[in-house]
mmCIF file of C-alpha atoms in Angstrom:
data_model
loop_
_atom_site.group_PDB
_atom_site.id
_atom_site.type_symbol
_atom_site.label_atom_id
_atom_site.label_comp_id
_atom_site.label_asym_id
_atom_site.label_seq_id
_atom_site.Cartn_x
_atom_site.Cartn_y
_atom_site.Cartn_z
ATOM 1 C CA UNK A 1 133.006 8.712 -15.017
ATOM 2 C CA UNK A 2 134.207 5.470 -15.012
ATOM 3 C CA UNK A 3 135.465 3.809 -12.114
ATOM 4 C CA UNK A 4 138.617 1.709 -11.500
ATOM 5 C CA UNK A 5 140.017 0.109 -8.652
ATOM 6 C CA UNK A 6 143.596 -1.402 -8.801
ATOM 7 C CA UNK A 7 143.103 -5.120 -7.857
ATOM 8 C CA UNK A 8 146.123 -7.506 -7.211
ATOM 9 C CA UNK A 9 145.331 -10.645 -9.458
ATOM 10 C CA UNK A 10 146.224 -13.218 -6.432
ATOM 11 C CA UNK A 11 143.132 -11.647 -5.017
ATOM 12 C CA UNK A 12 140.856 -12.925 -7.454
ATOM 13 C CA UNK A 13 142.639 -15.294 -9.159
ATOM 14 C CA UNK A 14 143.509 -18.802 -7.924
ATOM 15 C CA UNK A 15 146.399 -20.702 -9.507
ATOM 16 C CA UNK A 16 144.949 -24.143 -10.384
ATOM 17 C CA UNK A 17 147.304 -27.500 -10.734
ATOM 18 C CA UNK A 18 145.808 -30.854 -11.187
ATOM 19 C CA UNK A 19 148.475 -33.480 -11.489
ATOM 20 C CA UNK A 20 148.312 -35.581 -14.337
ATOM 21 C CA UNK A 21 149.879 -38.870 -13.289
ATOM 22 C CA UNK A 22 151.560 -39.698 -16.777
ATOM 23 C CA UNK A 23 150.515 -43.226 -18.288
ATOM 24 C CA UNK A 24 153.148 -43.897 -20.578
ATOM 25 C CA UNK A 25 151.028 -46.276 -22.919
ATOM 26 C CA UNK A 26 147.658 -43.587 -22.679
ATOM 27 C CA UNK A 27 147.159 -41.033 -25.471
ATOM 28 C CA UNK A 28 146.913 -37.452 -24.414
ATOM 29 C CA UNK A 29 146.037 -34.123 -26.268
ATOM 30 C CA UNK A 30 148.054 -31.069 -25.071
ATOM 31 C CA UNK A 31 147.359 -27.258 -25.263
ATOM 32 C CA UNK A 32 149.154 -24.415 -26.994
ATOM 33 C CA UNK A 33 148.366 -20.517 -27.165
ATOM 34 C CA UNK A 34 149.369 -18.674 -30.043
ATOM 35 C CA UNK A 35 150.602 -15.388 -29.479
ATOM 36 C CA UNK A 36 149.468 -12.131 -30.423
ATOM 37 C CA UNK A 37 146.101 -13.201 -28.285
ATOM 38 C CA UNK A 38 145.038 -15.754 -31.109
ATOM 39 C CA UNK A 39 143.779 -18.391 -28.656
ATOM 40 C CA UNK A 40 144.568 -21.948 -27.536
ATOM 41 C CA UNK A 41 145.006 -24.822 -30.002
ATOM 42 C CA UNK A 42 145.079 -28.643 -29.648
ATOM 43 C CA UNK A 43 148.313 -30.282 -30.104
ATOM 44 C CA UNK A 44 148.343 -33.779 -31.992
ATOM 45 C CA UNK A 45 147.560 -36.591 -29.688
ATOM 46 C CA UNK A 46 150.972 -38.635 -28.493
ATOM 47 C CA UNK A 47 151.571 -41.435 -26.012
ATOM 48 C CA UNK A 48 152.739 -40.489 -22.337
ATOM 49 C CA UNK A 49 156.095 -42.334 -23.452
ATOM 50 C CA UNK A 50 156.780 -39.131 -25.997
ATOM 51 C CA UNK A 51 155.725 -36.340 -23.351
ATOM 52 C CA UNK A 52 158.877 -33.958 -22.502
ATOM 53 C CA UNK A 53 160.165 -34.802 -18.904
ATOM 54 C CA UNK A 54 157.954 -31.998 -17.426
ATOM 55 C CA UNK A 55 155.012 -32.078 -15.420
ATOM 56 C CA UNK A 56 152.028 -32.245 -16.715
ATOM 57 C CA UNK A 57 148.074 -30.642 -15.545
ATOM 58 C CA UNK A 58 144.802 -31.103 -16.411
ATOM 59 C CA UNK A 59 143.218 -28.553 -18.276
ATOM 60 C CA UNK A 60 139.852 -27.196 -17.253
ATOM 61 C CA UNK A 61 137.198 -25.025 -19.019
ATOM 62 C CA UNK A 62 136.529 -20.934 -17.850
ATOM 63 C CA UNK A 63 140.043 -20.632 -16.983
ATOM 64 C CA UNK A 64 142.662 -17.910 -17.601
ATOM 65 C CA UNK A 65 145.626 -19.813 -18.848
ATOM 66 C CA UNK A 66 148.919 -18.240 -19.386
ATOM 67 C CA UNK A 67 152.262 -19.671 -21.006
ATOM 68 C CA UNK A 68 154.938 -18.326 -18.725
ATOM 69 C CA UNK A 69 157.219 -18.134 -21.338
ATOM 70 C CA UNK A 70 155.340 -16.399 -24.173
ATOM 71 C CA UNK A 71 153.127 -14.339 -22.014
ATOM 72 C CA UNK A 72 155.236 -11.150 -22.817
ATOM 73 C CA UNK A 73 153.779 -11.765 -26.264
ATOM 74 C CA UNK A 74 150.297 -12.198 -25.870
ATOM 75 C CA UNK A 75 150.279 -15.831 -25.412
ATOM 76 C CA UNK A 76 147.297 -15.333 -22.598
ATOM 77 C CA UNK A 77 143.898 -17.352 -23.440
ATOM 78 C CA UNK A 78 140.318 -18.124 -21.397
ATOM 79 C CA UNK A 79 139.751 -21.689 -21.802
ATOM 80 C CA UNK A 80 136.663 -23.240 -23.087
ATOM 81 C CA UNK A 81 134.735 -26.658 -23.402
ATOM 82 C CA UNK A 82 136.734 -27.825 -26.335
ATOM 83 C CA UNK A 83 139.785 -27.851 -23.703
ATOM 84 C CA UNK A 84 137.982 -30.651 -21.504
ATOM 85 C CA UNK A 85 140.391 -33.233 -21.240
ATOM 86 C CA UNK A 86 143.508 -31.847 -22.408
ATOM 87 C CA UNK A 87 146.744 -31.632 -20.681
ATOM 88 C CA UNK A 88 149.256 -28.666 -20.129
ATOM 89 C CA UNK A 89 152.508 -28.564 -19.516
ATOM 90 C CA UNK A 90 154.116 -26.958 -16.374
ATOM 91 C CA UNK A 91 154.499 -24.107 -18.305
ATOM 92 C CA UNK A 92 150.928 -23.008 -18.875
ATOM 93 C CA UNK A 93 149.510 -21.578 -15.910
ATOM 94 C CA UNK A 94 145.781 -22.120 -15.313
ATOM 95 C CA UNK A 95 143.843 -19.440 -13.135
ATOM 96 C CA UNK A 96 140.211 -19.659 -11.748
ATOM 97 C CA UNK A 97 138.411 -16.537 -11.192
ATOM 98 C CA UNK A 98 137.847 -16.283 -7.417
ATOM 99 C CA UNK A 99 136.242 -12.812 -7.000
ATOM 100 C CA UNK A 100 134.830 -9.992 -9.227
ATOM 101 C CA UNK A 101 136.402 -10.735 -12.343
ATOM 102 C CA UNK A 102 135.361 -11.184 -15.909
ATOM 103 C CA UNK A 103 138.292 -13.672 -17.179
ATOM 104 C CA UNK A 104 138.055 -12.661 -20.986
ATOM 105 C CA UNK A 105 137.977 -9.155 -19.263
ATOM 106 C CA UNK A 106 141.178 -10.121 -18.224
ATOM 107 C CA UNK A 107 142.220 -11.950 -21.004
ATOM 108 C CA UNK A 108 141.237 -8.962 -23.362
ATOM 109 C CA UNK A 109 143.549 -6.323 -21.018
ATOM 110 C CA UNK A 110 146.746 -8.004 -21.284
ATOM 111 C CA UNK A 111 146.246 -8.154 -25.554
ATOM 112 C CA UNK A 112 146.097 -4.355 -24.658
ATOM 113 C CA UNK A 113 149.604 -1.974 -24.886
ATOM 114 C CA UNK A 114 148.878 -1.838 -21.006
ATOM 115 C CA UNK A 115 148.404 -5.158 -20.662
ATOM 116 C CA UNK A 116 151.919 -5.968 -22.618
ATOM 117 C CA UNK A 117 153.799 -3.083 -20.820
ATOM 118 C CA UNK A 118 152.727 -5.353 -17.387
ATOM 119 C CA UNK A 119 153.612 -8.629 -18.234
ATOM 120 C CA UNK A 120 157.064 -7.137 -19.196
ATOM 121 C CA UNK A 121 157.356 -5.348 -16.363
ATOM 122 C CA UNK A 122 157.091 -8.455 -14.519
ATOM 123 C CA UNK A 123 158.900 -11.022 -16.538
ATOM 124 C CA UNK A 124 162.431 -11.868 -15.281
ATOM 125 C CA UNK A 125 165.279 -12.905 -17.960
ATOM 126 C CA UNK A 126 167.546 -10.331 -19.940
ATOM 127 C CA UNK A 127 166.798 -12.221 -23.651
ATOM 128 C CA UNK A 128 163.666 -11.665 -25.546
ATOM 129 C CA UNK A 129 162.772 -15.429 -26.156
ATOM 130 C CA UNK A 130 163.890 -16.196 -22.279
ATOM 131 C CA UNK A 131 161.459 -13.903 -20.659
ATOM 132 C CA UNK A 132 159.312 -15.803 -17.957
ATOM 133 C CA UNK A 133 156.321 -14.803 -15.760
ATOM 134 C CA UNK A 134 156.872 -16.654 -12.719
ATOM 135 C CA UNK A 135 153.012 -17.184 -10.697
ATOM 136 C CA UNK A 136 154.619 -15.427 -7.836
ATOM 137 C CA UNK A 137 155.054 -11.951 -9.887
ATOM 138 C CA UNK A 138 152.011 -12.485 -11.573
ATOM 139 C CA UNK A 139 149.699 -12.966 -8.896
ATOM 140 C CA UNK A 140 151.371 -9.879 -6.845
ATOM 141 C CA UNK A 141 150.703 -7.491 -9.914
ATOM 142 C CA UNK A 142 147.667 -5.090 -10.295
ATOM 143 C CA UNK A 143 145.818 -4.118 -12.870
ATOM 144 C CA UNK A 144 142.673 -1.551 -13.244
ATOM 145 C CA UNK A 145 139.407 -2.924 -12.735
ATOM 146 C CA UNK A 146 136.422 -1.606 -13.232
ATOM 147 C CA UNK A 147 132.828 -3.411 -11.421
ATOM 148 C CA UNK A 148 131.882 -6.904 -12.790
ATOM 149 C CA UNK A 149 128.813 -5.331 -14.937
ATOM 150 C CA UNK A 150 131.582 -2.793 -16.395
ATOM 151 C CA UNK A 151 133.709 -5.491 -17.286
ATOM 152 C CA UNK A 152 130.963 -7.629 -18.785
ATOM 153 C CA UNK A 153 129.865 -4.680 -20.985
ATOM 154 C CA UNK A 154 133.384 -4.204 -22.708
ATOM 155 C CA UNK A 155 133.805 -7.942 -23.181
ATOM 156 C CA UNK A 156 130.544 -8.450 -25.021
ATOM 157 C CA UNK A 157 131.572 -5.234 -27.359
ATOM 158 C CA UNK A 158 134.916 -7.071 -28.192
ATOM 159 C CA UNK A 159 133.534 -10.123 -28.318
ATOM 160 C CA UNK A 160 131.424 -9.119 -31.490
ATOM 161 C CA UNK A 161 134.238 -6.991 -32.489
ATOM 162 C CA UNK A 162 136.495 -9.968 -32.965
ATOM 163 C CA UNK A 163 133.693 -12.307 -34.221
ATOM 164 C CA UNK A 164 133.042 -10.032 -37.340
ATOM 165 C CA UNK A 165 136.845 -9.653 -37.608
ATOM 166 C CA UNK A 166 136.814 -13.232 -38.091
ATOM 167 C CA UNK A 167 134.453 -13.459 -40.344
ATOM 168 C CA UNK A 168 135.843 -11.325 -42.799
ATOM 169 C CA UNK A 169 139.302 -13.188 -42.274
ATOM 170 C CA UNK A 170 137.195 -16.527 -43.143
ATOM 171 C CA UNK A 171 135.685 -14.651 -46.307
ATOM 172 C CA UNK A 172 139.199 -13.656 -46.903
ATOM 173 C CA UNK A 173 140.537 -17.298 -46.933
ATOM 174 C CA UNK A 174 138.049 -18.432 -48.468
ATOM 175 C CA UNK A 175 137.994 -16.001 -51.637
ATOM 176 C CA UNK A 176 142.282 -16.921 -51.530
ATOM 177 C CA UNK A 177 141.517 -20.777 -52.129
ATOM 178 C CA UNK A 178 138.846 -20.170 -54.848
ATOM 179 C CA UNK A 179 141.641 -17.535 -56.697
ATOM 180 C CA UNK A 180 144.141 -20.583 -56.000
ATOM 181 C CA UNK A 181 141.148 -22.918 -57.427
ATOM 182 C CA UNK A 182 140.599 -20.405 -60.819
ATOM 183 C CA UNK A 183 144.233 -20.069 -61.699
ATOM 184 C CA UNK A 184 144.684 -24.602 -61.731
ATOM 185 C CA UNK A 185 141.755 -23.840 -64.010
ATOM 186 C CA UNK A 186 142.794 -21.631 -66.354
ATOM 187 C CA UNK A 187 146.722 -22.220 -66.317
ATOM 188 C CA UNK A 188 145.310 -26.158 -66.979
ATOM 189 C CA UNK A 189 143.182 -25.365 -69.570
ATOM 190 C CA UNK A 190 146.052 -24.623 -71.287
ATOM 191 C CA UNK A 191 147.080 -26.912 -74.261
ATOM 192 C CA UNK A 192 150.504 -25.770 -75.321
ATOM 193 C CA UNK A 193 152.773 -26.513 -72.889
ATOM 194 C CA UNK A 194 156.971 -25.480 -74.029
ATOM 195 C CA UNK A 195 160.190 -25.285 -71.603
ATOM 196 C CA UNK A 196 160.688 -21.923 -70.036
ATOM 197 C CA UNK A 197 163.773 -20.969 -72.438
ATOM 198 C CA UNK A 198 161.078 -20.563 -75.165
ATOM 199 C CA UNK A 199 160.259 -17.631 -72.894
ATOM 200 C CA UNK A 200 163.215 -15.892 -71.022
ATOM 201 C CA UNK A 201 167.300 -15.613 -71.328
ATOM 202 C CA UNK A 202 169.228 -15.128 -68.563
ATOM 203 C CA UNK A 203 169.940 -11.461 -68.039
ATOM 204 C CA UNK A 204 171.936 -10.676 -64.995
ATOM 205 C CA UNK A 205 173.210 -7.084 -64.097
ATOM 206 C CA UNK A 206 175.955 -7.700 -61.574
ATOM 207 C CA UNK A 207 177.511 -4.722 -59.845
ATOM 208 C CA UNK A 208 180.782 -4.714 -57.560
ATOM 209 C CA UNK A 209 179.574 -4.031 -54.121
ATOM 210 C CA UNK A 210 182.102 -0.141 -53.080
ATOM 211 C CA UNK A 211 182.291 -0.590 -49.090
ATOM 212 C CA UNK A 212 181.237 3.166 -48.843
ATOM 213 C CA UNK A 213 178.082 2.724 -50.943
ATOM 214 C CA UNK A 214 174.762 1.773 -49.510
ATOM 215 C CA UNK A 215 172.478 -0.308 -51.278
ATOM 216 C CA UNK A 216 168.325 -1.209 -51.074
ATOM 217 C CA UNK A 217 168.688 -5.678 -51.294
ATOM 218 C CA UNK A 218 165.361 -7.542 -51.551
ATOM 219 C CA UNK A 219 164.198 -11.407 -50.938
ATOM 220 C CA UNK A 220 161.725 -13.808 -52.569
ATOM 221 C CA UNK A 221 158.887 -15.044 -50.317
ATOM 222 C CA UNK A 222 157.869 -18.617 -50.993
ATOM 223 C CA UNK A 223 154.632 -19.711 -52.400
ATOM 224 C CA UNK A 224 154.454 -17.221 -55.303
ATOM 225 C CA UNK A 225 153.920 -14.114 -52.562
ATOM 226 C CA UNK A 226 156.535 -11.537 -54.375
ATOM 227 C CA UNK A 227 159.469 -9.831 -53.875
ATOM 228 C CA UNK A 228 159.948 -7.708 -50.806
ATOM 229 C CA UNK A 229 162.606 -5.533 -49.147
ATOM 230 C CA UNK A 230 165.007 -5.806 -46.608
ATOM 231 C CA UNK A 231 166.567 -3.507 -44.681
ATOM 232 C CA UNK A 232 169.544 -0.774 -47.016
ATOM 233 C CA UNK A 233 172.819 -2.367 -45.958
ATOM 234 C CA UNK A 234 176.351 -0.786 -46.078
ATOM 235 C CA UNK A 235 179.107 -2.253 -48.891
ATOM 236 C CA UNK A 236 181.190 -2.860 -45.948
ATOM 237 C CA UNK A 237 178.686 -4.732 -44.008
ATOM 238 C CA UNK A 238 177.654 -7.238 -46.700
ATOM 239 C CA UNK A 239 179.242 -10.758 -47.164
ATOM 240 C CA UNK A 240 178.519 -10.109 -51.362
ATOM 241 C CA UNK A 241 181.547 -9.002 -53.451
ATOM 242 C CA UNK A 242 178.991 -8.023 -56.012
ATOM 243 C CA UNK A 243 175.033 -7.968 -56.445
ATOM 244 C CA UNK A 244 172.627 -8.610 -59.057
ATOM 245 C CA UNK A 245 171.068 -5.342 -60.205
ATOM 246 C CA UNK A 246 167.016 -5.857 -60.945
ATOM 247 C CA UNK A 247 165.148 -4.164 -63.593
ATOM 248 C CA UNK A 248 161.474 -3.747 -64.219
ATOM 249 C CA UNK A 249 159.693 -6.651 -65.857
ATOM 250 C CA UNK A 250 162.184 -9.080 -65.205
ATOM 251 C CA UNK A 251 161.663 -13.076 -64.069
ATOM 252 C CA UNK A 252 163.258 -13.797 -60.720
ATOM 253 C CA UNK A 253 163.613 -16.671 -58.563
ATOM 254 C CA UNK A 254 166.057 -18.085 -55.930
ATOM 255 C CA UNK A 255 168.264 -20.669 -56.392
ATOM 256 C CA UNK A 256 167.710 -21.595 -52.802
ATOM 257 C CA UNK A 257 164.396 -22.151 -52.694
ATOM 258 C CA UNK A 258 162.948 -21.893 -56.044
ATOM 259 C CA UNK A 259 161.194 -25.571 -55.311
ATOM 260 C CA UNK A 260 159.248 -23.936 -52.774
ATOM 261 C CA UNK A 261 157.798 -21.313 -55.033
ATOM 262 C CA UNK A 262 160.060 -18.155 -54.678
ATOM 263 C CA UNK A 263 159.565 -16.902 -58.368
ATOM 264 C CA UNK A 264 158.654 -13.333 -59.192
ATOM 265 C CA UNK A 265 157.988 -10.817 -62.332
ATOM 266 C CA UNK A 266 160.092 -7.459 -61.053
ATOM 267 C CA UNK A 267 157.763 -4.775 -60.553
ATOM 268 C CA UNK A 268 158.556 -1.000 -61.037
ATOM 269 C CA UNK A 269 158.746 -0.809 -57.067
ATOM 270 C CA UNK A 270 161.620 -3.310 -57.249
ATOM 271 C CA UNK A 271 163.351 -1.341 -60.698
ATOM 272 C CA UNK A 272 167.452 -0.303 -59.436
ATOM 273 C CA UNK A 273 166.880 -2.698 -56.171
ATOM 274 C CA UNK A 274 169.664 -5.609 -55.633
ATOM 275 C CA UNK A 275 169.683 -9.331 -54.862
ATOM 276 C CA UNK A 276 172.416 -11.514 -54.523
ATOM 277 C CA UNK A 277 173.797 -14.085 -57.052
ATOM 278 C CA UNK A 278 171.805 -16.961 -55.840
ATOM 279 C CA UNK A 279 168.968 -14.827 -57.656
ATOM 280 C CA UNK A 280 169.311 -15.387 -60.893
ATOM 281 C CA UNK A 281 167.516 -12.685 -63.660
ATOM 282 C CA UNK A 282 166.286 -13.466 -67.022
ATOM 283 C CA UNK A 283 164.712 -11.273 -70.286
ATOM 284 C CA UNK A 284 161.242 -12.195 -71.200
ATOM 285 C CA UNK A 285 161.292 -12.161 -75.030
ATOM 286 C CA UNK A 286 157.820 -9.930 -75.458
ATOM 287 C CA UNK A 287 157.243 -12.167 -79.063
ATOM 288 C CA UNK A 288 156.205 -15.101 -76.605
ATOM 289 C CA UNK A 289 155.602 -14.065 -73.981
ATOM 290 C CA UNK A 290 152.819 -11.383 -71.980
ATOM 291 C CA UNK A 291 154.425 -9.957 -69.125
ATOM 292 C CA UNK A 292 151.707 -9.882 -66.921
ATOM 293 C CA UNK A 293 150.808 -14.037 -67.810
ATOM 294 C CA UNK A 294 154.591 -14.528 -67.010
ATOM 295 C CA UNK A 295 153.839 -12.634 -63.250
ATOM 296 C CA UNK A 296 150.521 -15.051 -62.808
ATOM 297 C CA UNK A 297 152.569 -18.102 -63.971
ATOM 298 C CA UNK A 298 155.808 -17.569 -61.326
ATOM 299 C CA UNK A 299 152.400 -17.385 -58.612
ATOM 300 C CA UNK A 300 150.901 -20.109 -59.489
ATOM 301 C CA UNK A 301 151.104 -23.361 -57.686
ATOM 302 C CA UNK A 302 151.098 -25.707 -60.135
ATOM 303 C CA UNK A 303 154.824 -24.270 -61.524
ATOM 304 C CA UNK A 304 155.881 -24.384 -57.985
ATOM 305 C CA UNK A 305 155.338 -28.138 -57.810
ATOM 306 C CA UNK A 306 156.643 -28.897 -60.935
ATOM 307 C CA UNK A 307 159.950 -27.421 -59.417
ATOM 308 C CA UNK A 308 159.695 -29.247 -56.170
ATOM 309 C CA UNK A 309 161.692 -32.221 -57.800
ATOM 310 C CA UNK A 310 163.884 -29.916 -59.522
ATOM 311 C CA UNK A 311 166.447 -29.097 -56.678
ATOM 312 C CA UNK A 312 170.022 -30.546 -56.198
ATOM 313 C CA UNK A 313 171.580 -31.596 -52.869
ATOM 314 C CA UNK A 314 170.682 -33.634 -50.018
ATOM 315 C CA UNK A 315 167.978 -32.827 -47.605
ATOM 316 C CA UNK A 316 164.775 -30.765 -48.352
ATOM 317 C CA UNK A 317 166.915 -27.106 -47.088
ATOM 318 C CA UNK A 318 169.830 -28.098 -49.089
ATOM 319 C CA UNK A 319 167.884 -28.481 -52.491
ATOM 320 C CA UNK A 320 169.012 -25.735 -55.516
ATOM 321 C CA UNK A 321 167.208 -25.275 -58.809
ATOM 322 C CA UNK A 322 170.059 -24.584 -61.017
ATOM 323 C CA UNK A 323 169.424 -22.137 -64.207
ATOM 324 C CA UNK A 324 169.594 -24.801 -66.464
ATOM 325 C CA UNK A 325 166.896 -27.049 -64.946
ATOM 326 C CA UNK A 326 164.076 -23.655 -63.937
ATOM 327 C CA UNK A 327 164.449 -23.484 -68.221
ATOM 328 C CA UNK A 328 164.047 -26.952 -68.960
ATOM 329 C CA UNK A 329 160.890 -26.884 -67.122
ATOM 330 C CA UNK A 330 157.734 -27.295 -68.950
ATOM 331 C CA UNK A 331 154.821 -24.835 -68.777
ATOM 332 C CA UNK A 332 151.732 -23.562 -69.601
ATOM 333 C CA UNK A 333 152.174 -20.814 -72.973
ATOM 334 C CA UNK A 334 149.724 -20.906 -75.185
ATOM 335 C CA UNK A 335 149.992 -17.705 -78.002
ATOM 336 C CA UNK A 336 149.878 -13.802 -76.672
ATOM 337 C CA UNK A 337 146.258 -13.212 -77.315
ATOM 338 C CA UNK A 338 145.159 -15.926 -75.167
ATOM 339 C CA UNK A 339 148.009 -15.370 -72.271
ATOM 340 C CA UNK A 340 146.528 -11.838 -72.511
ATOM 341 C CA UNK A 341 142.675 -12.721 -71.744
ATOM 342 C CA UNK A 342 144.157 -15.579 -69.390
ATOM 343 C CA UNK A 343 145.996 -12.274 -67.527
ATOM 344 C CA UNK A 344 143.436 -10.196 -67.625
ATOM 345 C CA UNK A 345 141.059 -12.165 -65.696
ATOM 346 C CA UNK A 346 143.648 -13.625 -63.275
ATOM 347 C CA UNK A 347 144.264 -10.111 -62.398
ATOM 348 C CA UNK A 348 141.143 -9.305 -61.849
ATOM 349 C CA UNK A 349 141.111 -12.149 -59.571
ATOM 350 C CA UNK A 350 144.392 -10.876 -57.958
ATOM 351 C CA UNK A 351 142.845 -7.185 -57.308
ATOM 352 C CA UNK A 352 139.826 -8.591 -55.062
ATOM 353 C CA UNK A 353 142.305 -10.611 -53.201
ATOM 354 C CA UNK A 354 144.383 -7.516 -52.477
ATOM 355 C CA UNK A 355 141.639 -5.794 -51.559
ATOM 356 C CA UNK A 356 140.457 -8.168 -48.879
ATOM 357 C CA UNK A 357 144.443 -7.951 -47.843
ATOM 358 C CA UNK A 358 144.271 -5.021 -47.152
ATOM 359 C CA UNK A 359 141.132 -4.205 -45.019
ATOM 360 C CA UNK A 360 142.186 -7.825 -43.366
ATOM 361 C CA UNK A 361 144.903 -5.428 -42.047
ATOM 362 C CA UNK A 362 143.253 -2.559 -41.366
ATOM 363 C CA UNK A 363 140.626 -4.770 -39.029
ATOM 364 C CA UNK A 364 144.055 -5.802 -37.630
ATOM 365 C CA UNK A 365 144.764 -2.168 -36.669
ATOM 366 C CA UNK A 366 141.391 -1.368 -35.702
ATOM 367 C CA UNK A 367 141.619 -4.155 -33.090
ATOM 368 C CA UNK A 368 145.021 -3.036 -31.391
ATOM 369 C CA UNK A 369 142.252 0.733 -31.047
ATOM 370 C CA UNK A 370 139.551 -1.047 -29.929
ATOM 371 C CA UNK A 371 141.762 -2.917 -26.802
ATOM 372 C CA UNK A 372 142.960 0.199 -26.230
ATOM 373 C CA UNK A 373 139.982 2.038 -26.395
ATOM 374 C CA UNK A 374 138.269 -0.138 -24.271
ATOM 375 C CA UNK A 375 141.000 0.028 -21.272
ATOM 376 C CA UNK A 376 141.032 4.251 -21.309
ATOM 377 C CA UNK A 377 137.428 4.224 -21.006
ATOM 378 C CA UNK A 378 136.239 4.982 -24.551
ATOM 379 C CA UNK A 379 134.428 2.418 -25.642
#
């Protein structure tokens, strides 16, 4: 049976602060942690003259370093040799290990659901984003520890846990660029290149919102990534007067930010689902144009840029790609036999980098198990 003694962390952990007397002409490198227990990264270098009015600590290798404000979401990381030389902020703390204690041990327990549920329990502050771990309240709290050989045990498990997760997540990237990479290809390859209005007609379904009606409204993510849903809203709770209704194997994009790539092909998940007007819906005349080419061609990159200099208004968050100019805009439609072999391979393509989606996901899963598995004793 596995044995566990409650240890306070001041007992073997030591708070570490080594000024950094701040040079404002010298270059320094500052820390970060991501949260969600994704690690430390490296800030861009800047001049002491541009550091915030904080103060500011060296950073030291094999040490538990916490951000006092983000702890509560996993922003907890072990520092390493790349770290040598870097500064933090006052609002990293940075703990040496001063008795029997494994640090990524450590580090690994608060990624765990126990873990989280005690850095909440001792962060002060009523808001979510203004929750702070204060060294007092952290060093006073206890967690479960098991002996040092215990400890090291689980950490080397997790350790090659996570470095075959990331493998498959580099794989995954990877196989995304060269799918990015084979659609410039083909979509280039192309010779016939006509305005969009060759291809669709604007064919919006607008609906008067009823206050006592409920209805399922979706968004466009950027970059080509689809349509997705948001949350059913009440008539009486939306700001619309009236909605745009979507129907399968329409072209969508948004007004808003079709210049950053939010174009989509309306998928029978999406049929009867509403937008707003600044989502604008067009026909796609089936005598030019292949359906599934048109759903490759609102994904692909190189429309996206082409619409990047389309947009009205001042300032990049301001810019709108009116109807007029998405159907002026010239693209790659060559006849329906070759959109059709061009869409058959792409989705080919697109199916492999679902799949690795998907089981990118479930490794995400399987590591929330595995930290918890590891700090019940059953790993």
């Amino acid at each position: 049976m596995l044995m566990l003694s409650e240890v306070r962390l001041g007992d073997v952990l030591e708070l570490e602060r080594i000024a950094v007397q701040v040079d404002p002409d010298a270059k320094y490198h500052q820390i970060g942690i991501r949260s969600f227990g994704n690690g430390i990264f490296h800030r861009d270098p800047c001049l002491g003259s541009e550091l915030s009015k904080l103060k500011y600590f060296e950073v030291r290798p094999e040490r538990l370093v916490v951000s006092n404000i983000m702890a509560w979401e996993g922003a907890i990381a072990v520092s390493t040799d790349k770290e040598e030389g870097l500064v933090g902020s006052a609002r990293f703390l940075s703990y040496r290990a001063i008795g029997e204690v494994n640090l990524r041990y450590l580090n690994y327990f608060f990624q765990s659901n126990a873990g989280k549920v005690l850095i909440k329990s001792i962060s002060t502050g009523t808001v979510t984003r203004n929750q702070t771990v204060s060294p007092k309240n952290f060093e006073n709290a206890t967690v479960p520890l098991p002996e040092l050989a215990e400890q090291r045990r689980v950490v080397d498990k997790l350790d090659a846990a996570a470095t075959r997760m990331r493998e498959v997540s580099r794989r995954k990237s990877h196989a995304d660029n060269l799918i990015l990479s084979h659609a410039d290809s083909m979509f280039n390859s192309v010779d016939v290149h006509l305005p969009l209005s060759e291809a669709l007609s604007v064919s919006n379904d607008f609906v008067t919102v009823e206050p006592e009606s409920t209805y399922q409204t979706a968004g466009i993510l950027n970059r080509g990534r689809g349509l997705f849903k948001r949350p059913i809203i009440d008539g009486s709770e939306t700001k619309y007067s009236r909605y745009n209704r979507l129907h399968k194997d329409q072209f969508v994009y948004s007004k808003l930010f079709g210049w950053e790539g939010s174009l989509a092909v309306v998928s029978e998940e999406f049929d009867g689902v509403y937008v707003s007007h600044e989502f604008p819906t067009f026909h796609i005349d089936a005598a030019v144009a292949d359906v599934e080419y048109m759903t490759h061609l609102a994904r692909w990159r190189g429309l996206h840029d082409s619409l990047q200099g389309q947009g009205t208004g001042m300032g990049s968050r301001r810019q709108r790609v009116n109807v007029d100019r998405l159907l002026a805009t010239e693209v790659p439609l060559p006849g329906l036999p070759e959109q059709r072999r061009i869409a058959k391979q792409l989705t080919l393509a697109r199916e492999v980098a679902d799949a690795s989606a998907r089981q990118v996901e479930q490794l995400s899963t399987l590591r929330w198990s595995l930290l918890d598995a590891a700090f019940s004793g059953r790993l």
